[in-house]
Tab-separated table of C-alpha atoms in Angstrom:
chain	number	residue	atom	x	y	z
I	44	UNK	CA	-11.029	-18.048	16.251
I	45	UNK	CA	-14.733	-16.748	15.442
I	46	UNK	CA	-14.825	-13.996	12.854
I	47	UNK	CA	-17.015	-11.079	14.894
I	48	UNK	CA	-17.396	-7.517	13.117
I	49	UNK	CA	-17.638	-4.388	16.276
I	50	UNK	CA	-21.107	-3.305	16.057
I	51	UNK	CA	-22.017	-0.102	14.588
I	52	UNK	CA	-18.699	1.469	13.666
I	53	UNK	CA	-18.749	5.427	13.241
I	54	UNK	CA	-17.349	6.638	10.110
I	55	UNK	CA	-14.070	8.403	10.356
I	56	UNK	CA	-15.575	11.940	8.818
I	57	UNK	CA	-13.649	13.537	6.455
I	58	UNK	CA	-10.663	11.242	7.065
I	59	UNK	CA	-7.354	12.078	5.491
I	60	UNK	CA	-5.137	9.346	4.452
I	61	UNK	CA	-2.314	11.134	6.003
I	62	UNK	CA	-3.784	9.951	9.193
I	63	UNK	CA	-2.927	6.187	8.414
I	64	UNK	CA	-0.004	6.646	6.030
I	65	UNK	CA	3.307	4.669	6.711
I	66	UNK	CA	6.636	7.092	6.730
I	67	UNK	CA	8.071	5.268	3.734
I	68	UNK	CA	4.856	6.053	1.872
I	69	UNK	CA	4.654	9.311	2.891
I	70	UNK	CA	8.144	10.326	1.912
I	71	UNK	CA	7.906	8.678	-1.439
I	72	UNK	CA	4.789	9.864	-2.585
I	73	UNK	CA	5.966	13.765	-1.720
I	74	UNK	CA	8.764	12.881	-3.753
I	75	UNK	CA	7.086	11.869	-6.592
I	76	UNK	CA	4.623	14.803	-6.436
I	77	UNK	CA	8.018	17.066	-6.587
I	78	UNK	CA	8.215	15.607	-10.121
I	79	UNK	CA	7.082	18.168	-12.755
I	80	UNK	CA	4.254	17.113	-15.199
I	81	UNK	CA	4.400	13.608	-13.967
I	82	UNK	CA	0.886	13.136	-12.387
I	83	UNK	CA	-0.817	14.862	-15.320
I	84	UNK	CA	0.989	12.495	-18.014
I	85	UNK	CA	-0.137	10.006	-15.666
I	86	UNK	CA	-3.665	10.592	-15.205
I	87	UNK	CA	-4.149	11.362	-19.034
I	88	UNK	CA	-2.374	7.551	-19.795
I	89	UNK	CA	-4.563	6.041	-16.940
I	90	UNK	CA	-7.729	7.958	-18.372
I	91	UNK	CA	-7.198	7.469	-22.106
I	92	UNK	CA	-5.210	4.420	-22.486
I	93	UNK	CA	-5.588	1.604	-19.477
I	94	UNK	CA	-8.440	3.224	-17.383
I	95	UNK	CA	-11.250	2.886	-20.661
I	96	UNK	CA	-10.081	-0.007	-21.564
I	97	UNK	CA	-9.531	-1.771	-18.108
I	98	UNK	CA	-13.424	-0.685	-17.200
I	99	UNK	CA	-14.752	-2.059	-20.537
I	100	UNK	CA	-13.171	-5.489	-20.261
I	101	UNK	CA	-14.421	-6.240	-16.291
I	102	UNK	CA	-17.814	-4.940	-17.460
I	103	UNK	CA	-17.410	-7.629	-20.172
I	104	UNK	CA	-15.752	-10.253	-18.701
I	105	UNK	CA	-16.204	-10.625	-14.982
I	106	UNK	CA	-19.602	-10.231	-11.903
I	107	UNK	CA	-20.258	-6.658	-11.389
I	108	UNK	CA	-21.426	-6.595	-7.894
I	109	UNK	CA	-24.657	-4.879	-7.314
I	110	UNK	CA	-27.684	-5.129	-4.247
I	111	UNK	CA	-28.921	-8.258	-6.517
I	112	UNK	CA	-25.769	-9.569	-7.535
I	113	UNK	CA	-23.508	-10.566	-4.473
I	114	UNK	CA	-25.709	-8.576	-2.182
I	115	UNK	CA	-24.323	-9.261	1.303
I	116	UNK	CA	-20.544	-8.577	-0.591
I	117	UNK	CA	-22.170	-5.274	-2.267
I	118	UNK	CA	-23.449	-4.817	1.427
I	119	UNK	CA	-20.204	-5.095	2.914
I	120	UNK	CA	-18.623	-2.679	0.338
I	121	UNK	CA	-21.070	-0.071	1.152
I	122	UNK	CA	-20.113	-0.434	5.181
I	123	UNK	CA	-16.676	0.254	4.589
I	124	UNK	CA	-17.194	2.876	2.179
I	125	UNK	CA	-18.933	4.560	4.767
I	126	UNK	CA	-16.646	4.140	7.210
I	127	UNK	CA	-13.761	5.404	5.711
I	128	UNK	CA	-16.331	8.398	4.508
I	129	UNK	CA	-15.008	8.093	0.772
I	130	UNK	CA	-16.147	11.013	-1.214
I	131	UNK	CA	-17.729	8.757	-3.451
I	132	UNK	CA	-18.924	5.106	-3.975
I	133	UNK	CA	-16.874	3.232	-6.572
I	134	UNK	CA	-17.727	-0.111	-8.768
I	135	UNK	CA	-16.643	-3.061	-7.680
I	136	UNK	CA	-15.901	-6.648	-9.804
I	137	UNK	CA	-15.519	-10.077	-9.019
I	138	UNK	CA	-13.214	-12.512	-11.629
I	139	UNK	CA	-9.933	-14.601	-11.848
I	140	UNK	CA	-7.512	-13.953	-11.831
I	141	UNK	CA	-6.741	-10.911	-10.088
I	142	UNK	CA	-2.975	-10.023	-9.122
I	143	UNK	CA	-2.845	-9.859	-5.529
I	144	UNK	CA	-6.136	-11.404	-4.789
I	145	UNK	CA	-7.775	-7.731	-5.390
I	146	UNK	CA	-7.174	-4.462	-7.281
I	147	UNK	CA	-7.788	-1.202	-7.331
I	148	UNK	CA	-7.753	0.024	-10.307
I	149	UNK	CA	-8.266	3.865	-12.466
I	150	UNK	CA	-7.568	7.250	-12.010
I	151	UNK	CA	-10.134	9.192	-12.575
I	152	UNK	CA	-13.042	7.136	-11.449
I	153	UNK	CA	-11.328	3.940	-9.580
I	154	UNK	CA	-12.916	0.304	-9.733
I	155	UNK	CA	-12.000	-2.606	-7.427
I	156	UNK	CA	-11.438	-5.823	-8.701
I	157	UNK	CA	-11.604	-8.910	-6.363
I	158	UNK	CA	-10.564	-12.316	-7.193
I	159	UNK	CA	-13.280	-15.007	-6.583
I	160	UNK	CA	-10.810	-17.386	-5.224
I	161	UNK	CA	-9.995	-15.670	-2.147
I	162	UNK	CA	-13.316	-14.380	-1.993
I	163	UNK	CA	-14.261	-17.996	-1.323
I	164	UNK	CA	-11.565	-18.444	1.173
I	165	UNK	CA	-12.381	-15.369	3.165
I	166	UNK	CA	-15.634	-14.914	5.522
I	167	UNK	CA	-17.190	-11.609	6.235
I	168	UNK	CA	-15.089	-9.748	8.432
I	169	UNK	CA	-11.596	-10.295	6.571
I	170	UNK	CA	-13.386	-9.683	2.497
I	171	UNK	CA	-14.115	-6.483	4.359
I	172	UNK	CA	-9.927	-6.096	5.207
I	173	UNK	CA	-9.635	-6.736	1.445
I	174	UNK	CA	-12.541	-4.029	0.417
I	175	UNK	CA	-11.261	-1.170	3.112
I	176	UNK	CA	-7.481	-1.985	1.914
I	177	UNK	CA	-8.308	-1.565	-1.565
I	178	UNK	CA	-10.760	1.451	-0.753
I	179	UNK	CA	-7.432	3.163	0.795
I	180	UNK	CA	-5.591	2.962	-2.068
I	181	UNK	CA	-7.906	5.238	-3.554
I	182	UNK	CA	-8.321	7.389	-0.843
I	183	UNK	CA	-4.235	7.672	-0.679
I	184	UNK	CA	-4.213	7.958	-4.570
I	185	UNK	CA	-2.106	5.332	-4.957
I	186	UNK	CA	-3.443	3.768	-8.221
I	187	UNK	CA	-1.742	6.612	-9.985
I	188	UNK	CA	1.580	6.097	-9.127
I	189	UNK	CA	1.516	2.112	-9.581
I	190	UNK	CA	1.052	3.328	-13.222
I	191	UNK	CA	3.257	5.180	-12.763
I	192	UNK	CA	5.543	2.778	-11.786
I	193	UNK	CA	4.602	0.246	-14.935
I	194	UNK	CA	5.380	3.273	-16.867
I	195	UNK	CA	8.918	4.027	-15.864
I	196	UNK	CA	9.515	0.216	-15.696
I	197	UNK	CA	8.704	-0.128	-19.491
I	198	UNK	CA	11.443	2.181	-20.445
I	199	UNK	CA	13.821	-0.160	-19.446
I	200	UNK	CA	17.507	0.484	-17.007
I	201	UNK	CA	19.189	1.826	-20.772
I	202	UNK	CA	18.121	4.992	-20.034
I	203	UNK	CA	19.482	7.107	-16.832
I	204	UNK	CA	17.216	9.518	-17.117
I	205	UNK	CA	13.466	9.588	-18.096
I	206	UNK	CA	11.521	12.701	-18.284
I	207	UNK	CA	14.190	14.275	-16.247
I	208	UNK	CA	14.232	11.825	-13.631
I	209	UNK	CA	17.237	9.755	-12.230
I	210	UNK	CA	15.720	6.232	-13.638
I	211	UNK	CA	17.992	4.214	-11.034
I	212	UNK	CA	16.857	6.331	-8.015
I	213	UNK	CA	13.452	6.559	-8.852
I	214	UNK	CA	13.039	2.910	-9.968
I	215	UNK	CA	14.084	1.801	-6.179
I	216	UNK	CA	12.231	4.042	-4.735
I	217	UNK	CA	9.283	3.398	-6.273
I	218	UNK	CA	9.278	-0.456	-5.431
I	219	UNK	CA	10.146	0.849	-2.083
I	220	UNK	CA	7.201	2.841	-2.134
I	221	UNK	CA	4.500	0.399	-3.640
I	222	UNK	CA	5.479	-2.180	-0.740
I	223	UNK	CA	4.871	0.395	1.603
I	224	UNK	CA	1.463	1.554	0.240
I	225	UNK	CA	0.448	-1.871	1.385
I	226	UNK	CA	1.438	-1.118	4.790
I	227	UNK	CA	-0.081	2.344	4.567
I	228	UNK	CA	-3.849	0.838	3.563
I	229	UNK	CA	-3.261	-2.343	5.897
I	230	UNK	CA	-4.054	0.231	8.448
I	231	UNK	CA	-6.646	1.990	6.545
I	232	UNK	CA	-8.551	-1.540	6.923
I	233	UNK	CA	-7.563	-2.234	10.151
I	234	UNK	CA	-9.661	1.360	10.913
I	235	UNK	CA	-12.583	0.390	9.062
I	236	UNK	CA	-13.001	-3.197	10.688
I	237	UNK	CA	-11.827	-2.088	14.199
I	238	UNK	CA	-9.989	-5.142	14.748
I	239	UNK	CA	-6.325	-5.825	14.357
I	240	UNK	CA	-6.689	-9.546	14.803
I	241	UNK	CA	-9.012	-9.605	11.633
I	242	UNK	CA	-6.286	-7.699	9.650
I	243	UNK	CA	-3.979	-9.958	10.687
I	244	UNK	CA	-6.250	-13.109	9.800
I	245	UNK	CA	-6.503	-11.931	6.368
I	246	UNK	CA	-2.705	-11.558	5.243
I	247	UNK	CA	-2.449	-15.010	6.999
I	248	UNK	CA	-5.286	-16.303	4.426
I	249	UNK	CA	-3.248	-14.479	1.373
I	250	UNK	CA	-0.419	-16.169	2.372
I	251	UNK	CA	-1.317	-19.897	2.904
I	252	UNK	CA	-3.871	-19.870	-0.027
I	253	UNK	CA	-5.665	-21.675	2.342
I	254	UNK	CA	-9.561	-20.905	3.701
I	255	UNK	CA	-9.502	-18.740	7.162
I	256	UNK	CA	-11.246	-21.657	8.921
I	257	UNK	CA	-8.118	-23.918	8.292
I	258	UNK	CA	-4.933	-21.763	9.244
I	259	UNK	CA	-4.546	-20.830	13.069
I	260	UNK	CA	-3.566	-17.149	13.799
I	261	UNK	CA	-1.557	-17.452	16.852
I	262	UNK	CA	0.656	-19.574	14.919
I	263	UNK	CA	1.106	-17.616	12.355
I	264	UNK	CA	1.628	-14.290	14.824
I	265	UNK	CA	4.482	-16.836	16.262
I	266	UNK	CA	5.579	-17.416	13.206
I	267	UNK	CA	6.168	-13.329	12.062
I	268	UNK	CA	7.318	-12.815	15.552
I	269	UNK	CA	10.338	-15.715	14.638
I	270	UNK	CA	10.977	-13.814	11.280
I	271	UNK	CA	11.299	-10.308	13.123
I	272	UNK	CA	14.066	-12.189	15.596
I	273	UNK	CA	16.193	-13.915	13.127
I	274	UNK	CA	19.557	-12.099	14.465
I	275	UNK	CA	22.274	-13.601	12.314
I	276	UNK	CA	23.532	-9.971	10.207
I	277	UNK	CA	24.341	-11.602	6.769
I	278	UNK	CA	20.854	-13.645	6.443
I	279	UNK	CA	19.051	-10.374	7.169
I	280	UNK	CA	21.105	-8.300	4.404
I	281	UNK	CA	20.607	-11.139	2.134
I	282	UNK	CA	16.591	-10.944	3.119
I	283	UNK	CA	16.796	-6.845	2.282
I	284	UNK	CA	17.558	-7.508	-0.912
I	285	UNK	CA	15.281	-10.480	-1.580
I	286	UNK	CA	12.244	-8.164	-0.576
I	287	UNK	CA	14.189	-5.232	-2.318
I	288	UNK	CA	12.874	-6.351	-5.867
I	289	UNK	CA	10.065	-7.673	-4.879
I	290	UNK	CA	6.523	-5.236	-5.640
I	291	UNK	CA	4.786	-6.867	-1.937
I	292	UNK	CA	6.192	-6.620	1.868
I	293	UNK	CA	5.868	-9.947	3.075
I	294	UNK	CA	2.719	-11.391	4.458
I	295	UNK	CA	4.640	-11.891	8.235
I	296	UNK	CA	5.931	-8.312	7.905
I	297	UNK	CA	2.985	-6.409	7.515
I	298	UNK	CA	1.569	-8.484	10.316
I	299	UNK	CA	3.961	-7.144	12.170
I	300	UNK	CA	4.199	-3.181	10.965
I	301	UNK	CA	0.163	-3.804	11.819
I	302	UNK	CA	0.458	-4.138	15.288
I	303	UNK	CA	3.330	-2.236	15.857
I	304	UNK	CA	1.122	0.455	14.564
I	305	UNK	CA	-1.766	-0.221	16.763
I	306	UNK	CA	1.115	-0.846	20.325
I	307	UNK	CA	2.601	2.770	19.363
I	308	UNK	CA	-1.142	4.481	19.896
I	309	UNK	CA	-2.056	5.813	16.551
I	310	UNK	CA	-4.808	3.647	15.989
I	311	UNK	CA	-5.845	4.646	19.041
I	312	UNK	CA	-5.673	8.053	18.624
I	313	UNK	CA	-7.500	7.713	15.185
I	314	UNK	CA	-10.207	5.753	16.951
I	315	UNK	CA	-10.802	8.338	19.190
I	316	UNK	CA	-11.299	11.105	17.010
I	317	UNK	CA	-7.996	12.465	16.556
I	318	UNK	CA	-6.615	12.703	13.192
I	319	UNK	CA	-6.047	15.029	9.925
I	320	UNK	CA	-9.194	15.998	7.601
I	321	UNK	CA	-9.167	16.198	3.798
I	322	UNK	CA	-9.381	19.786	3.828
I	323	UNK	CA	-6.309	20.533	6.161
I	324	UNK	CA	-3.489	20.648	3.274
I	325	UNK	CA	-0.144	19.265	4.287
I	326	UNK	CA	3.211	20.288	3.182
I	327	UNK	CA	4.008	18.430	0.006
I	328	UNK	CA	7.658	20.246	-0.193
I	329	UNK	CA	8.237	19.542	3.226
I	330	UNK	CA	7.001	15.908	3.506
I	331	UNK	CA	9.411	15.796	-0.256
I	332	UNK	CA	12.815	17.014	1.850
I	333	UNK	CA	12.615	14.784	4.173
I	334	UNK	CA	12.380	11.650	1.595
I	335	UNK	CA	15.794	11.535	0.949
I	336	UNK	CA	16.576	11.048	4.509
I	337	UNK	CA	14.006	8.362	5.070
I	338	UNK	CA	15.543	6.294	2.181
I	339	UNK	CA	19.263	6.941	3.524
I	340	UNK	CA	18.203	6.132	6.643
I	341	UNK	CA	16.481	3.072	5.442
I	342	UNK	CA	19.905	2.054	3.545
I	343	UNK	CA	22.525	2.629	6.168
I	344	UNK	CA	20.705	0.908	9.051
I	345	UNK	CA	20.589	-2.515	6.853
I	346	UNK	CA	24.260	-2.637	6.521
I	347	UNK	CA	25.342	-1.450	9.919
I	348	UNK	CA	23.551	-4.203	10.735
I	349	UNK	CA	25.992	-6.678	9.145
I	350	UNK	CA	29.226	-4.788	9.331
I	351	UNK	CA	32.045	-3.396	7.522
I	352	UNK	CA	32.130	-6.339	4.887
I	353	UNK	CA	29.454	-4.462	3.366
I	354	UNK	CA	30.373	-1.066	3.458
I	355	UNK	CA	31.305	-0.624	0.044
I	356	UNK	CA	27.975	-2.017	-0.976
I	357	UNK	CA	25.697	0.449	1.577
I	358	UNK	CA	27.607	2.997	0.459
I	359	UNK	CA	26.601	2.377	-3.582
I	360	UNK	CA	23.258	1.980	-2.211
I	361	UNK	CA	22.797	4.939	0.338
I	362	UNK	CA	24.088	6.813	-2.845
I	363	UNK	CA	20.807	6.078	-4.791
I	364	UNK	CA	19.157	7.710	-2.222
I	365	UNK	CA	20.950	10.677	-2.009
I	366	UNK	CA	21.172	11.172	-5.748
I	367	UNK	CA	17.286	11.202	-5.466
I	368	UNK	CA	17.646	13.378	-2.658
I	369	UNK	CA	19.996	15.939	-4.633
I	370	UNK	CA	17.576	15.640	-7.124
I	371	UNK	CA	14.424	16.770	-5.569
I	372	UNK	CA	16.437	19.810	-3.486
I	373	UNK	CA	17.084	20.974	-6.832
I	374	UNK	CA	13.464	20.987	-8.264
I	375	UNK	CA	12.464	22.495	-4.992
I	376	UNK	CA	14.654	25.241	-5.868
I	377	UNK	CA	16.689	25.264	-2.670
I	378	UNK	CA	18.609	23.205	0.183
């Protein structure tokens, strides 16, 4: 399938990542904002410890991608930039390894990092999926809360509470929440390249390891159709709790969440015009109440799927969520 960018794509002015946000990530980010101190420890640890540190060891050690260095890549980075009208430009590094295939990476002035690996294996239109995905983790502020996430994950399960936080509840929710941040910016790309298809390309490249020009998309769009139909109940509560520990949705499931996205009309929508601005404020301790129901939700539809020989177990699980839930009603100061 040839690799064709739109032609002259508008930016998306003043673009709010709430327009492009999945649910899950939506939900779990309000909660963690409900949690007192916790982004300013953050952003202090990011800033002082990992962010300093992290930026002085790609400037030493990796390709620093400038308009003489990598120009068409630094060329590409600029497009998307501009699409997605960041409020600023940010650095951007090529090395190996890089977990994931690309990073982004800092608080209070983000980098991205891109492996040169799948650089090679990518052409134009998809290293652009990888720039725009990257550039709406920023834009979402996600790179906080993955520290966040190594943070709490260093203190070990010993401890049931950490800074006043239910460790269990906020451990699963927080993987919960970093796989969905890659749905969330999978559609923040999709935006800025105006293709689906091309989004859809790229996770297949990430997958196979393989160069775009070798893998065939409509087999692999077969392919996450067949995993989205397997019906039998007990392989599909076995499958929840594979991806449950895992930090990544699956390659063939954010295919699909990507098009499903783009069938419902959103993208649409978006396209058109219609969608949030940075300076309309939403309602962090409304978007917070509702993630306890999300994540219950999430729970109890898994096991009614596969019956009552897992009741027991949804219920232990559903309970994590509401524990979280009980939690956040309380620093909320209300039901």
């Amino acid at each position: 399938m040839p690799a064709v960018l739109p032609e002259n794509v508008e930016p998306y002015r003043g673009i709010s990542s709430k327009a492009y946000e999945h649910p899950a990530d939506r939900a779990a980010t309000a909660a963690l904002k409900a949690i007192p101190m916790l982004d300013t420890i953050v952003r202090k640890l990011v800033e002082w410890r990992y962010e300093r540190a992290l930026r002085q060891f790609y400037l030493g050690n990796s390709v620093k991608v400038s308009a003489q260095q990598l120009p068409e890549l630094f060329s590409a980075h600029a497009a998307v930039t501009r699409v997605l009208d960041m409020p600023e430009t940010y650095d951007l590094y090529v090395t190996t390894p890089v977990r994931g295939g690309a990073q982004a990476i800092g608080s209070g002035k983000p980098m991205i990092v891109f492996d040169s690996l799948l650089l090679q294996r990518l052409g134009p239109p998809e290293q652009r999926v990888v720039l725009a995905h990257e550039l709406g983790h920023i834009l979402s502020d996600h790179v906080l809360y993955m520290t966040a996430l190594d943070i709490l994950l260093s203190v070990g399960n010993g401890l049931p509470f950490f800074l006043g936080i239910p460790f269990r509840a906020i451990k699963a929710v927080l993987l919960e929440w970093y796989r969905a941040a890659e749905l969330s910016c999978d559609r923040a790309a999709t935006l800025a390249v105006r293709d689906p298809r091309i989004v859809c390309r790229t996770l297949m490249v990430t997958a196979a390891g393989l160069p775009v020009d070798e893998v065939d998309l409509d087999g692999f769009m077969a392919q996450a159709l067949e995993y989205e139909r397997w019906d039998d109940p007990a392989d599909r509560v076995r499958r929840f709790f594979n991806e449950i520990g895992q930090n990544r949705t699956y390659a063939v499931t954010r295919v699909s969440e990507v098009m499903k996205w783009v069938q419902g009309g959103e993208y649409d929508r978006i396209v058109r015009g219609e969608y949030p601005t940075r300076d309309q404020r939403a309602g962090v301790r409304e978007e917070a109440g509702d993630a306890m129901e999300f994540y219950a939700e999430r729970f109890r539809t898994i096991f009614r799927e596969a019956g009552d020989n897992v009741t027991g177990l949804g219920s232990q699980v559903g309970g994590l969520a509401e524990q979280l839930g009980d939690w956040i009603k309380a620093r909320r100061g209300g039901p």
